[in-house]
């Protein structure tokens, strides 16, 4: 029992020491950490203790292990938001003190798939406005956005003409997004999307799939947003019910 408690305390100490070195700037984002053997010598502990500390740091997304290459310090997320609050990407970027921008990839009315028709409660022969954009922060790619809007909500031939799709819907469709249901996932390298966001093949993407509704519970917008995982951290406030 004593040995287990001692071992646990040692690896926690190593976690704190590595975090301290990062805060001091001795280990910088993107930099490769010394090997387990070197860290064990530096901190005067066993390699197993170092390995356990590194495993915990990787779970907390502070470091990333690249097979056959080494262990690297992750970038600190530029944006950290509570997922319980509904916000547009434009709002998110502005709150971070950055300037939002847009690179339009695609915008046109298309015949929906059977799944899209069911999900968006579309009428017979109704099309959707499909918009694909890269949202930028200070001109750097940040989020790959795919938005789908039922055709009947918009004036004929209307296409997205501004940064915020929420503002666009209020102005052109006279509808206001009231709430959304969200699924959060991660995905590995996707050529078109990862390359557009300047992500390497080792970097996972955070994916938010959201169905947006108005005050009458009408589905207005379905969106899929792909975020660079090194720039974003989402959290949620949870309270125990009595």
Short mmCIF file of C-alpha atoms in Angstrom, two decimals:
data_model
loop_
_atom_site.label_atom_id
_atom_site.label_comp_id
_atom_site.label_asym_id
_atom_site.label_seq_id
_atom_site.Cartn_x
_atom_site.Cartn_y
_atom_site.Cartn_z
CA UNK A 1 0.00 0.00 0.00
CA UNK A 2 2.83 2.38 0.95
CA UNK A 3 4.61 1.61 -2.32
CA UNK A 4 1.47 2.34 -4.37
CA UNK A 5 0.86 5.67 -2.60
CA UNK A 6 4.51 6.65 -3.01
CA UNK A 7 4.48 5.77 -6.72
CA UNK A 8 1.28 7.74 -7.23
CA UNK A 9 2.68 10.80 -5.48
CA UNK A 10 5.87 10.68 -7.57
CA UNK A 11 4.11 10.66 -10.93
CA UNK A 12 1.87 13.54 -9.81
CA UNK A 13 5.00 15.48 -8.87
CA UNK A 14 6.45 14.83 -12.34
CA UNK A 15 3.23 16.06 -13.96
CA UNK A 16 3.50 19.29 -11.97
CA UNK A 17 7.19 19.68 -12.84
CA UNK A 18 6.57 19.26 -16.58
CA UNK A 19 3.68 21.74 -16.45
CA UNK A 20 5.95 24.15 -14.57
CA UNK A 21 8.64 23.82 -17.26
CA UNK A 22 6.01 24.59 -19.91
CA UNK A 23 4.84 27.69 -18.00
CA UNK A 24 8.43 28.89 -17.66
CA UNK A 25 8.97 28.50 -21.39
CA UNK A 26 11.61 25.79 -20.99
CA UNK A 27 9.32 23.45 -22.96
CA UNK A 28 7.61 25.34 -25.79
CA UNK A 29 4.49 24.44 -27.85
CA UNK A 30 5.45 22.23 -30.77
CA UNK A 31 8.76 21.26 -29.15
CA UNK A 32 9.72 17.65 -28.66
CA UNK A 33 10.17 16.54 -25.06
CA UNK A 34 13.31 14.72 -23.96
CA UNK A 35 13.04 10.92 -24.03
CA UNK A 36 11.61 8.97 -21.09
CA UNK A 37 15.14 7.96 -20.11
CA UNK A 38 16.34 11.57 -20.14
CA UNK A 39 13.32 12.77 -18.15
CA UNK A 40 13.83 9.99 -15.62
CA UNK A 41 17.44 11.13 -15.11
CA UNK A 42 16.43 14.80 -14.96
CA UNK A 43 13.73 14.24 -12.33
CA UNK A 44 15.53 11.35 -10.56
CA UNK A 45 12.65 8.89 -10.89
CA UNK A 46 12.05 5.60 -12.70
CA UNK A 47 11.03 5.40 -16.35
CA UNK A 48 7.72 3.81 -15.31
CA UNK A 49 6.93 6.89 -13.21
CA UNK A 50 7.74 9.17 -16.15
CA UNK A 51 5.65 6.99 -18.48
CA UNK A 52 2.64 7.22 -16.17
CA UNK A 53 3.01 11.01 -15.93
CA UNK A 54 3.22 11.33 -19.72
CA UNK A 55 0.15 9.13 -20.14
CA UNK A 56 -1.84 11.47 -17.90
CA UNK A 57 -0.55 14.58 -19.70
CA UNK A 58 -1.56 13.07 -23.04
CA UNK A 59 -5.08 12.37 -21.75
CA UNK A 60 -5.31 16.04 -20.77
CA UNK A 61 -4.18 17.05 -24.31
CA UNK A 62 -1.08 18.79 -22.96
CA UNK A 63 1.23 16.57 -24.97
CA UNK A 64 0.92 14.36 -28.06
CA UNK A 65 2.86 11.16 -28.73
CA UNK A 66 3.78 10.57 -32.37
CA UNK A 67 4.72 6.97 -32.99
CA UNK A 68 8.35 6.56 -33.96
CA UNK A 69 9.04 10.30 -33.66
CA UNK A 70 8.64 11.39 -30.05
CA UNK A 71 6.45 13.30 -27.60
CA UNK A 72 5.53 16.91 -28.34
CA UNK A 73 4.07 19.83 -26.37
CA UNK A 74 0.63 20.84 -27.68
CA UNK A 75 -0.38 24.38 -28.44
CA UNK A 76 -2.53 25.95 -25.74
CA UNK A 77 -6.14 26.30 -27.00
CA UNK A 78 -6.81 29.83 -28.25
CA UNK A 79 -10.50 29.43 -27.55
CA UNK A 80 -12.20 27.80 -24.58
CA UNK A 81 -15.97 28.00 -24.28
CA UNK A 82 -18.83 26.48 -22.37
CA UNK A 83 -20.85 24.33 -24.73
CA UNK A 84 -24.07 25.10 -22.82
CA UNK A 85 -24.15 28.59 -24.44
CA UNK A 86 -25.27 28.81 -28.07
CA UNK A 87 -22.93 31.06 -30.06
CA UNK A 88 -22.02 31.67 -33.68
CA UNK A 89 -18.47 31.13 -34.91
CA UNK A 90 -18.27 34.89 -35.55
CA UNK A 91 -19.12 35.58 -31.89
CA UNK A 92 -16.58 32.99 -30.77
CA UNK A 93 -13.74 34.58 -32.75
CA UNK A 94 -14.63 38.11 -31.68
CA UNK A 95 -14.76 37.09 -28.01
CA UNK A 96 -11.21 35.80 -28.42
CA UNK A 97 -10.14 39.30 -29.47
CA UNK A 98 -9.52 38.21 -33.07
CA UNK A 99 -10.90 39.41 -36.39
CA UNK A 100 -13.30 36.96 -38.06
CA UNK A 101 -13.20 36.29 -41.78
CA UNK A 102 -14.67 33.89 -44.33
CA UNK A 103 -13.42 31.96 -47.33
CA UNK A 104 -16.40 30.74 -49.31
CA UNK A 105 -15.91 27.29 -50.83
CA UNK A 106 -19.41 26.46 -52.06
CA UNK A 107 -22.91 28.00 -51.96
CA UNK A 108 -25.81 26.69 -54.03
CA UNK A 109 -29.22 25.03 -53.91
CA UNK A 110 -29.05 21.25 -54.17
CA UNK A 111 -31.44 18.32 -54.14
CA UNK A 112 -31.16 16.80 -50.65
CA UNK A 113 -30.42 13.20 -49.84
CA UNK A 114 -33.18 11.10 -48.28
CA UNK A 115 -31.49 11.52 -44.87
CA UNK A 116 -31.32 15.32 -45.27
CA UNK A 117 -34.95 15.43 -46.41
CA UNK A 118 -36.06 13.56 -43.30
CA UNK A 119 -33.82 15.46 -40.89
CA UNK A 120 -34.84 18.92 -42.16
CA UNK A 121 -38.55 18.03 -42.59
CA UNK A 122 -38.45 19.12 -46.23
CA UNK A 123 -41.41 19.33 -48.58
CA UNK A 124 -41.59 17.23 -51.72
CA UNK A 125 -39.07 18.38 -54.34
CA UNK A 126 -37.73 21.05 -51.96
CA UNK A 127 -34.02 21.86 -52.19
CA UNK A 128 -31.58 23.00 -49.52
CA UNK A 129 -29.12 25.85 -49.54
CA UNK A 130 -25.76 24.19 -48.93
CA UNK A 131 -22.94 26.47 -47.80
CA UNK A 132 -19.34 25.39 -47.22
CA UNK A 133 -16.96 27.92 -45.71
CA UNK A 134 -13.64 28.19 -43.95
CA UNK A 135 -13.91 30.60 -41.03
CA UNK A 136 -10.69 32.47 -40.32
CA UNK A 137 -9.27 34.21 -37.29
CA UNK A 138 -6.87 37.02 -38.19
CA UNK A 139 -6.82 35.46 -41.67
CA UNK A 140 -5.71 32.05 -40.37
CA UNK A 141 -8.03 29.04 -41.02
CA UNK A 142 -9.85 28.02 -37.87
CA UNK A 143 -13.16 26.24 -38.57
CA UNK A 144 -14.54 24.38 -41.59
CA UNK A 145 -18.30 24.99 -41.66
CA UNK A 146 -21.00 23.09 -43.55
CA UNK A 147 -24.50 24.64 -43.25
CA UNK A 148 -27.81 23.37 -44.63
CA UNK A 149 -30.98 25.52 -44.77
CA UNK A 150 -34.41 24.50 -46.15
CA UNK A 151 -35.19 26.37 -49.38
CA UNK A 152 -38.68 27.47 -48.31
CA UNK A 153 -37.29 29.64 -45.52
CA UNK A 154 -35.39 31.94 -47.88
CA UNK A 155 -36.32 34.41 -50.63
CA UNK A 156 -35.92 32.81 -54.07
CA UNK A 157 -32.27 32.55 -55.09
CA UNK A 158 -31.03 34.10 -51.82
CA UNK A 159 -27.45 33.16 -50.86
CA UNK A 160 -25.30 33.85 -47.83
CA UNK A 161 -23.96 37.43 -47.94
CA UNK A 162 -22.36 38.02 -44.53
CA UNK A 163 -20.08 36.56 -41.84
CA UNK A 164 -22.70 35.35 -39.35
CA UNK A 165 -25.23 32.84 -40.57
CA UNK A 166 -27.42 33.68 -37.54
CA UNK A 167 -27.62 37.33 -38.67
CA UNK A 168 -28.27 36.18 -42.24
CA UNK A 169 -31.26 34.08 -41.16
CA UNK A 170 -32.73 36.90 -39.05
CA UNK A 171 -32.45 39.37 -41.93
CA UNK A 172 -33.35 37.22 -44.94
CA UNK A 173 -35.68 34.60 -43.44
CA UNK A 174 -37.03 36.62 -40.51
CA UNK A 175 -36.30 33.76 -38.14
CA UNK A 176 -34.24 33.81 -34.97
CA UNK A 177 -32.33 30.81 -33.68
CA UNK A 178 -33.52 30.09 -30.14
CA UNK A 179 -31.71 26.86 -29.22
CA UNK A 180 -29.78 23.94 -30.67
CA UNK A 181 -29.10 20.30 -29.96
CA UNK A 182 -25.46 19.36 -30.31
CA UNK A 183 -23.47 16.18 -30.81
CA UNK A 184 -19.72 16.45 -30.16
CA UNK A 185 -17.37 14.01 -31.84
CA UNK A 186 -13.76 13.68 -32.89
CA UNK A 187 -12.51 12.45 -36.20
CA UNK A 188 -9.13 11.67 -37.68
CA UNK A 189 -7.55 13.18 -40.77
CA UNK A 190 -10.00 14.17 -43.55
CA UNK A 191 -8.04 15.26 -46.64
CA UNK A 192 -10.22 18.15 -47.87
CA UNK A 193 -11.06 19.53 -44.43
CA UNK A 194 -7.77 18.88 -42.60
CA UNK A 195 -5.71 20.32 -45.46
CA UNK A 196 -7.93 23.41 -45.58
CA UNK A 197 -7.35 23.95 -41.86
CA UNK A 198 -3.59 23.32 -42.19
CA UNK A 199 -3.75 20.24 -39.95
CA UNK A 200 -1.21 17.45 -40.25
CA UNK A 201 -2.28 13.81 -40.46
CA UNK A 202 -1.70 13.28 -36.72
CA UNK A 203 -4.07 16.02 -35.59
CA UNK A 204 -7.67 15.01 -34.81
CA UNK A 205 -10.58 17.35 -35.50
CA UNK A 206 -13.33 18.35 -33.08
CA UNK A 207 -16.73 18.06 -34.75
CA UNK A 208 -19.91 19.83 -33.62
CA UNK A 209 -23.09 18.61 -35.33
CA UNK A 210 -25.91 20.99 -34.49
CA UNK A 211 -29.62 21.20 -35.24
CA UNK A 212 -30.84 24.78 -34.73
CA UNK A 213 -34.46 25.62 -33.87
CA UNK A 214 -36.57 28.78 -33.59
CA UNK A 215 -38.95 29.65 -30.75
CA UNK A 216 -41.68 27.51 -32.36
CA UNK A 217 -39.42 24.44 -32.33
CA UNK A 218 -39.06 24.57 -36.11
CA UNK A 219 -35.76 23.22 -37.44
CA UNK A 220 -34.09 26.13 -39.23
CA UNK A 221 -30.49 25.13 -39.77
CA UNK A 222 -28.35 22.02 -39.62
CA UNK A 223 -24.62 22.61 -39.36
CA UNK A 224 -21.46 20.57 -39.11
CA UNK A 225 -18.43 22.48 -37.87
CA UNK A 226 -14.91 21.04 -37.87
CA UNK A 227 -12.53 22.69 -35.39
CA UNK A 228 -8.75 22.40 -35.12
CA UNK A 229 -8.32 20.44 -31.89
CA UNK A 230 -5.17 22.37 -30.92
CA UNK A 231 -7.04 25.69 -30.92
CA UNK A 232 -10.27 24.75 -29.18
CA UNK A 233 -11.39 23.45 -25.83
CA UNK A 234 -15.09 22.99 -25.09
CA UNK A 235 -16.45 22.41 -21.62
CA UNK A 236 -19.85 22.06 -20.00
CA UNK A 237 -21.14 23.04 -16.56
CA UNK A 238 -22.73 20.08 -14.82
CA UNK A 239 -24.58 20.10 -11.51
CA UNK A 240 -25.66 17.13 -9.47
CA UNK A 241 -29.43 16.89 -9.00
CA UNK A 242 -30.64 16.22 -5.50
#
